XYZ file of C-alpha atoms in Angstrom:
394
model
C -22.003 -35.081 0.812
C -19.082 -32.709 0.212
C -20.055 -29.378 -1.292
C -18.888 -28.814 -4.812
C -18.935 -25.654 -6.823
C -18.246 -25.905 -10.436
C -18.217 -22.199 -11.389
C -18.694 -20.903 -14.891
C -17.891 -17.493 -16.532
C -21.448 -16.277 -15.450
C -20.688 -17.021 -11.888
C -23.409 -19.612 -11.539
C -22.616 -22.171 -8.791
C -24.047 -25.684 -8.626
C -23.540 -27.771 -5.449
C -24.985 -30.525 -3.382
C -26.389 -28.941 -0.096
C -24.605 -30.322 2.913
C -27.771 -30.094 5.040
C -29.556 -32.855 2.862
C -27.507 -35.827 3.255
C -27.419 -38.451 0.472
C -29.236 -36.007 -1.784
C -28.689 -36.290 -5.293
C -30.571 -33.071 -6.301
C -28.397 -30.433 -7.827
C -29.154 -26.712 -6.960
C -28.065 -23.763 -9.070
C -27.765 -20.449 -7.364
C -26.841 -17.227 -9.111
C -24.470 -15.501 -6.724
C -24.007 -11.840 -8.577
C -25.472 -10.252 -5.509
C -23.740 -12.280 -2.891
C -19.968 -12.489 -4.009
C -19.598 -8.694 -4.491
C -20.673 -8.000 -0.980
C -18.085 -10.096 0.749
C -15.497 -7.406 0.349
C -17.549 -4.757 2.048
C -18.598 -7.372 4.639
C -14.910 -7.807 5.606
C -14.303 -4.028 5.532
C -17.046 -3.550 8.043
C -15.419 -5.829 10.390
C -11.703 -4.286 10.310
C -10.164 -5.925 7.539
C -8.247 -4.035 4.704
C -10.456 -5.182 1.890
C -10.097 -2.716 -0.949
C -12.658 -2.256 -4.022
C -9.821 -3.333 -6.192
C -9.447 -6.487 -4.066
C -13.182 -7.286 -4.351
C -12.917 -6.722 -8.275
C -9.950 -9.051 -8.475
C -11.787 -11.627 -6.380
C -14.841 -11.467 -8.734
C -12.493 -11.775 -11.833
C -10.625 -14.786 -10.438
C -13.522 -16.932 -9.509
C -14.485 -17.932 -13.190
C -10.691 -18.591 -13.923
C -10.101 -20.842 -10.825
C -10.933 -24.509 -10.828
C -12.999 -24.253 -7.730
C -14.507 -27.635 -6.464
C -15.463 -26.852 -3.059
C -15.920 -24.177 -0.411
C -12.353 -24.672 0.857
C -10.949 -23.665 -2.463
C -13.269 -20.648 -2.565
C -11.976 -19.757 0.968
C -8.441 -20.341 -0.240
C -9.023 -18.017 -3.261
C -10.426 -15.292 -0.890
C -7.575 -15.553 1.569
C -4.968 -15.151 -1.198
C -6.814 -12.071 -2.729
C -7.635 -10.246 0.451
C -4.372 -11.235 2.170
C -5.340 -11.201 5.861
C -2.641 -10.674 8.471
C -1.233 -14.020 9.833
C -2.659 -13.212 13.313
C -6.144 -12.803 11.759
C -6.448 -15.657 9.494
C -8.487 -17.800 11.690
C -10.940 -14.804 12.282
C -10.943 -14.323 8.453
C -11.911 -17.832 8.041
C -14.571 -17.499 10.670
C -16.169 -14.623 8.749
C -15.964 -16.461 5.447
C -17.832 -19.424 6.828
C -20.559 -17.053 8.524
C -20.890 -15.104 5.219
C -21.226 -18.127 2.946
C -23.052 -20.375 5.425
C -26.222 -19.461 3.541
C -25.156 -21.594 0.607
C -25.426 -24.877 2.762
C -28.304 -23.603 5.071
C -30.900 -22.449 2.468
C -33.057 -25.055 0.580
C -33.984 -25.032 -3.109
C -36.322 -22.096 -3.825
C -35.116 -19.912 -0.932
C -34.212 -16.481 -1.916
C -30.673 -15.288 -1.428
C -31.091 -11.654 -2.034
C -32.831 -10.803 1.206
C -29.992 -12.036 3.404
C -27.470 -10.409 1.126
C -29.098 -6.969 1.355
C -28.740 -7.310 5.245
C -25.141 -8.061 4.802
C -24.599 -5.082 2.550
C -26.283 -2.857 5.084
C -24.115 -4.206 7.787
C -21.056 -3.644 5.659
C -21.626 0.197 5.261
C -18.536 2.270 6.270
C -18.854 4.145 9.629
C -20.060 7.744 9.461
C -17.739 10.464 8.368
C -15.210 12.121 11.094
C -16.116 15.625 11.465
C -13.282 18.231 10.849
C -12.493 21.347 12.466
C -12.699 24.640 10.748
C -10.546 24.480 7.406
C -10.834 26.318 4.156
C -10.576 23.113 2.054
C -13.049 20.805 3.909
C -15.634 21.491 1.234
C -13.361 19.821 -1.470
C -12.546 16.766 0.551
C -15.019 13.815 0.975
C -15.321 10.301 1.938
C -17.531 9.048 -0.924
C -15.627 7.188 -3.800
C -15.728 9.219 -7.088
C -13.981 7.748 -9.907
C -12.570 10.043 -12.670
C -9.572 10.612 -15.058
C -7.008 13.404 -15.452
C -5.084 14.681 -18.331
C -1.609 16.385 -17.524
C -0.111 18.796 -20.074
C 3.641 18.357 -20.783
C 6.052 19.639 -18.213
C 9.225 18.646 -16.504
C 11.277 19.019 -13.289
C 14.990 19.911 -13.232
C 16.733 16.954 -11.771
C 19.401 19.028 -10.123
C 16.769 20.269 -7.649
C 16.433 16.547 -6.482
C 20.092 15.750 -6.189
C 20.692 17.052 -2.883
C 17.619 14.900 -1.637
C 19.183 11.804 -2.977
C 22.463 12.638 -1.383
C 20.973 13.208 2.047
C 18.921 9.759 1.960
C 20.203 7.402 4.778
C 22.166 4.433 3.957
C 21.949 0.999 5.300
C 24.614 -1.936 5.370
C 24.008 -4.607 2.834
C 24.455 -8.279 3.328
C 27.053 -8.250 0.536
C 30.814 -7.606 1.122
C 33.109 -5.695 -0.830
C 36.861 -5.862 -1.012
C 39.053 -3.023 0.039
C 42.789 -2.600 0.539
C 42.193 -0.068 3.446
C 41.467 -1.343 6.894
C 38.086 -2.662 6.812
C 35.545 -4.476 9.380
C 37.181 -7.921 8.790
C 40.169 -9.617 7.207
C 39.606 -11.150 3.810
C 41.318 -14.390 4.297
C 40.621 -16.062 1.039
C 41.957 -13.094 -0.862
C 44.814 -12.853 1.290
C 45.835 -16.522 0.674
C 45.484 -16.002 -2.889
C 48.020 -13.172 -2.676
C 50.330 -15.352 -0.627
C 50.258 -18.012 -3.328
C 50.756 -15.577 -6.042
C 53.763 -14.128 -4.437
C 54.994 -17.428 -3.451
C 54.582 -17.361 0.390
C 54.979 -13.463 0.823
C 51.982 -11.290 1.562
C 52.764 -7.742 0.554
C 49.563 -6.190 2.032
C 46.605 -7.822 3.940
C 43.284 -7.819 2.112
C 40.179 -6.543 3.952
C 36.502 -6.442 3.393
C 33.578 -4.453 4.397
C 29.915 -4.495 3.942
C 28.533 -2.403 1.167
C 26.278 0.420 2.081
C 23.338 1.319 -0.084
C 20.492 4.156 0.226
C 17.455 2.977 1.737
C 14.170 2.552 -0.241
C 11.874 5.359 -0.581
C 8.247 5.241 -0.594
C 6.012 7.999 -2.016
C 2.492 8.289 -1.101
C 0.630 11.001 -3.088
C -2.823 12.426 -2.278
C -4.838 12.599 -5.563
C -8.257 13.694 -3.946
C -10.255 16.688 -4.980
C -8.677 18.943 -2.331
C -5.126 18.310 -3.884
C -5.674 18.420 -7.524
C -3.976 21.870 -8.079
C -0.494 20.404 -7.349
C -1.146 16.804 -8.200
C 1.001 17.192 -11.452
C 4.012 18.627 -9.527
C 3.967 15.655 -6.911
C 3.824 13.270 -10.061
C 6.819 15.115 -11.446
C 8.677 15.204 -8.171
C 8.153 11.267 -7.818
C 9.150 10.553 -11.527
C 12.496 12.656 -11.135
C 13.150 10.807 -7.845
C 13.063 7.616 -9.617
C 15.267 8.641 -12.373
C 18.079 9.319 -9.675
C 17.325 6.526 -6.975
C 16.861 3.003 -8.113
C 14.662 1.961 -5.148
C 11.672 4.081 -5.395
C 7.942 2.939 -4.965
C 5.198 5.519 -5.713
C 1.509 5.139 -4.573
C -1.431 7.233 -5.072
C -4.522 7.451 -2.859
C -7.771 9.011 -2.533
C -10.594 6.484 -1.800
C -8.276 3.452 -2.844
C -4.697 2.692 -3.080
C -2.994 2.512 -6.463
C 0.715 1.763 -7.370
C 2.165 3.703 -10.170
C 5.627 2.812 -9.872
C 5.562 0.998 -13.261
C 3.666 3.698 -14.978
C 6.374 6.155 -13.972
C 9.341 4.147 -15.200
C 8.675 5.495 -18.649
C 11.677 7.218 -20.248
C 9.557 10.086 -21.526
C 7.839 12.254 -18.742
C 4.857 12.769 -21.131
C 4.209 9.060 -21.455
C 4.884 8.481 -17.678
C 2.105 11.057 -16.912
C -0.137 9.557 -19.431
C 0.428 5.997 -18.352
C -0.310 7.139 -14.594
C -3.488 8.943 -15.566
C -4.803 5.840 -17.055
C -3.817 3.681 -14.130
C -5.349 5.619 -11.183
C -9.159 5.362 -11.176
C -9.953 7.847 -8.536
C -8.632 11.295 -9.481
C -10.141 14.095 -7.816
C -12.247 11.859 -5.583
C -12.981 11.545 -1.749
C -10.348 11.081 0.861
C -9.755 8.105 2.939
C -6.233 8.113 4.067
C -6.492 5.522 6.761
C -8.144 2.975 4.782
C -5.450 3.464 1.990
C -2.544 3.142 4.530
C -4.186 0.080 5.775
C -4.514 -1.387 2.519
C -0.636 -0.722 1.905
C 0.240 -2.627 5.119
C -2.314 -5.411 4.323
C -0.469 -6.527 1.170
C 2.805 -8.569 2.434
C 4.634 -7.420 -0.646
C 3.958 -3.734 -0.122
C 4.473 -4.000 3.662
C 7.829 -5.676 3.223
C 8.939 -2.458 1.191
C 8.152 -0.298 3.986
C 10.441 -1.917 6.501
C 13.307 0.424 7.088
C 12.293 2.873 4.299
C 11.855 6.497 4.179
C 8.265 7.125 3.665
C 7.084 10.507 2.091
C 3.478 11.282 2.362
C 2.222 14.106 0.294
C -1.304 15.036 1.586
C -3.299 17.844 3.091
C -4.444 15.368 5.907
C -8.109 16.248 5.411
C -9.436 12.770 6.481
C -13.090 12.306 6.139
C -13.215 8.707 7.155
C -12.573 7.240 10.521
C -9.795 9.234 12.189
C -8.894 6.199 14.381
C -8.352 4.000 11.695
C -5.770 6.443 10.211
C -4.094 6.764 13.550
C -3.702 2.932 14.075
C -2.456 2.484 10.528
C -0.010 5.396 11.017
C 1.167 3.786 14.168
C 1.896 0.434 12.468
C 3.577 2.354 9.690
C 5.868 4.023 12.041
C 6.846 0.687 13.609
C 7.990 -0.371 10.280
C 9.403 2.707 8.528
C 12.687 4.281 9.488
C 11.442 7.819 8.838
C 8.004 9.380 8.003
C 7.985 12.779 6.335
C 4.626 14.333 5.779
C 4.443 17.253 3.336
C 1.280 19.217 2.998
C 0.353 22.395 0.777
C -1.193 23.965 3.647
C 1.898 24.418 5.468
C 2.780 27.107 2.986
C 0.657 29.327 5.172
C 2.913 31.013 7.956
C 0.193 30.335 10.469
C -0.263 26.964 9.602
C -1.019 24.438 12.383
C -2.581 20.933 12.382
C -6.179 21.766 12.998
C -7.918 18.472 12.026
C -8.379 15.739 14.543
C -6.534 13.321 12.276
C -3.467 15.447 11.832
C -3.471 16.393 15.517
C -3.389 12.705 16.414
C -0.721 11.906 13.764
C 1.971 14.034 15.259
C 3.449 11.338 17.553
C 3.937 8.942 14.623
C 5.690 11.313 12.097
C 9.172 12.459 12.000
C 8.667 15.826 10.117
C 5.794 18.005 9.003
C 6.244 20.877 6.590
C 5.610 22.733 3.240
C 4.775 20.783 0.070
C 3.034 23.313 -2.059
C 5.078 22.633 -5.076
C 7.767 20.296 -6.365
C 10.739 22.596 -5.476
C 9.585 23.285 -2.021
C 8.730 19.667 -1.566
C 12.371 18.658 -2.364
C 13.837 21.319 -0.219
C 11.619 20.384 2.781
C 12.345 16.601 2.377
C 16.353 17.314 1.894
C 16.017 19.346 5.220
C 14.287 16.834 6.972
C 16.643 13.997 6.245
C 19.601 16.076 7.408
C 20.876 14.792 10.779
C 20.199 18.104 12.415
C 17.815 19.571 9.922
C 14.576 19.115 11.612
C 13.581 17.705 15.153
C 11.442 14.709 14.920
C 7.791 15.133 15.927
C 7.612 11.640 17.451
C 7.243 11.607 21.197
């Protein structure tokens, strides 16, 4: 018979085993050790399954009216959001992981199989770094914590040249103009003809409106960046006050959007809200996985298309450097400009000495000083100028 999964708030699942035809016996399984392992299981197989997505999946199961494994598969697909090209692969991994629900008989243990899956889902070993003074502060282990920021502010005049230097794009909306534009506005011209009784004193033109491109700010909040984290948040807060289309994300071992938190009118309230929103302050560093998570969400990935991406990080990746390179390559294909600011560039003898940063150079447009908010604003403004800085991309 068809498998049914009535799920209560205690995540007990009752179903009819498909391996026993015409069976009326109902088997209850407690899946507290099985469902949490699905996210790491996907991540070990190359999917961008974040801990936040795994937690959302667990919270969603008791709230959904799940009647069969197909409903559970659909819920997992919505929460984890695999790429369209990998949806069939995602479904195959789902079937393989949850196959034990239909293969096991009453009385069999689920925990033994689950422990094997958990071991298989462990992340790859850390990528070794070249010699660097900050390597002791960077790590790949997830460390959750909170931060409290003292009251401070940033002069908005520092950011006005940056906003003025932002590239523009042509909107799909037309605006009317009396000067010669891109096309004649026939409708307005005919109205003028009727109003002036057949005479057209001057033709009406129209052109496409130009608007500034969207800005994506990615702020590293790991332990090796904690000295300047407040300055970077103030930079993002001030930029949002002057430009209406700015999205702000923080990352350490997980990706968190703080755009809504920084929309507060008071800078103190905005920093306090951001402090409560971000769970992994001063934690480890997993840049590649966080960038992959950004591109895995369709809504976030659409915002990167044609945008100016500002990454503020020292680049001390302790995860898989290949994952960071592949994610940056995908981001470079979507974004118009990628600007990487690092506090390490304040040293006149700075050079990318980590494997990750050396491999990133072909995919970023500018690499420079981001040691504080004012230097960061100056560097980004220079990088956005047409002749300000030569692109690093090959």
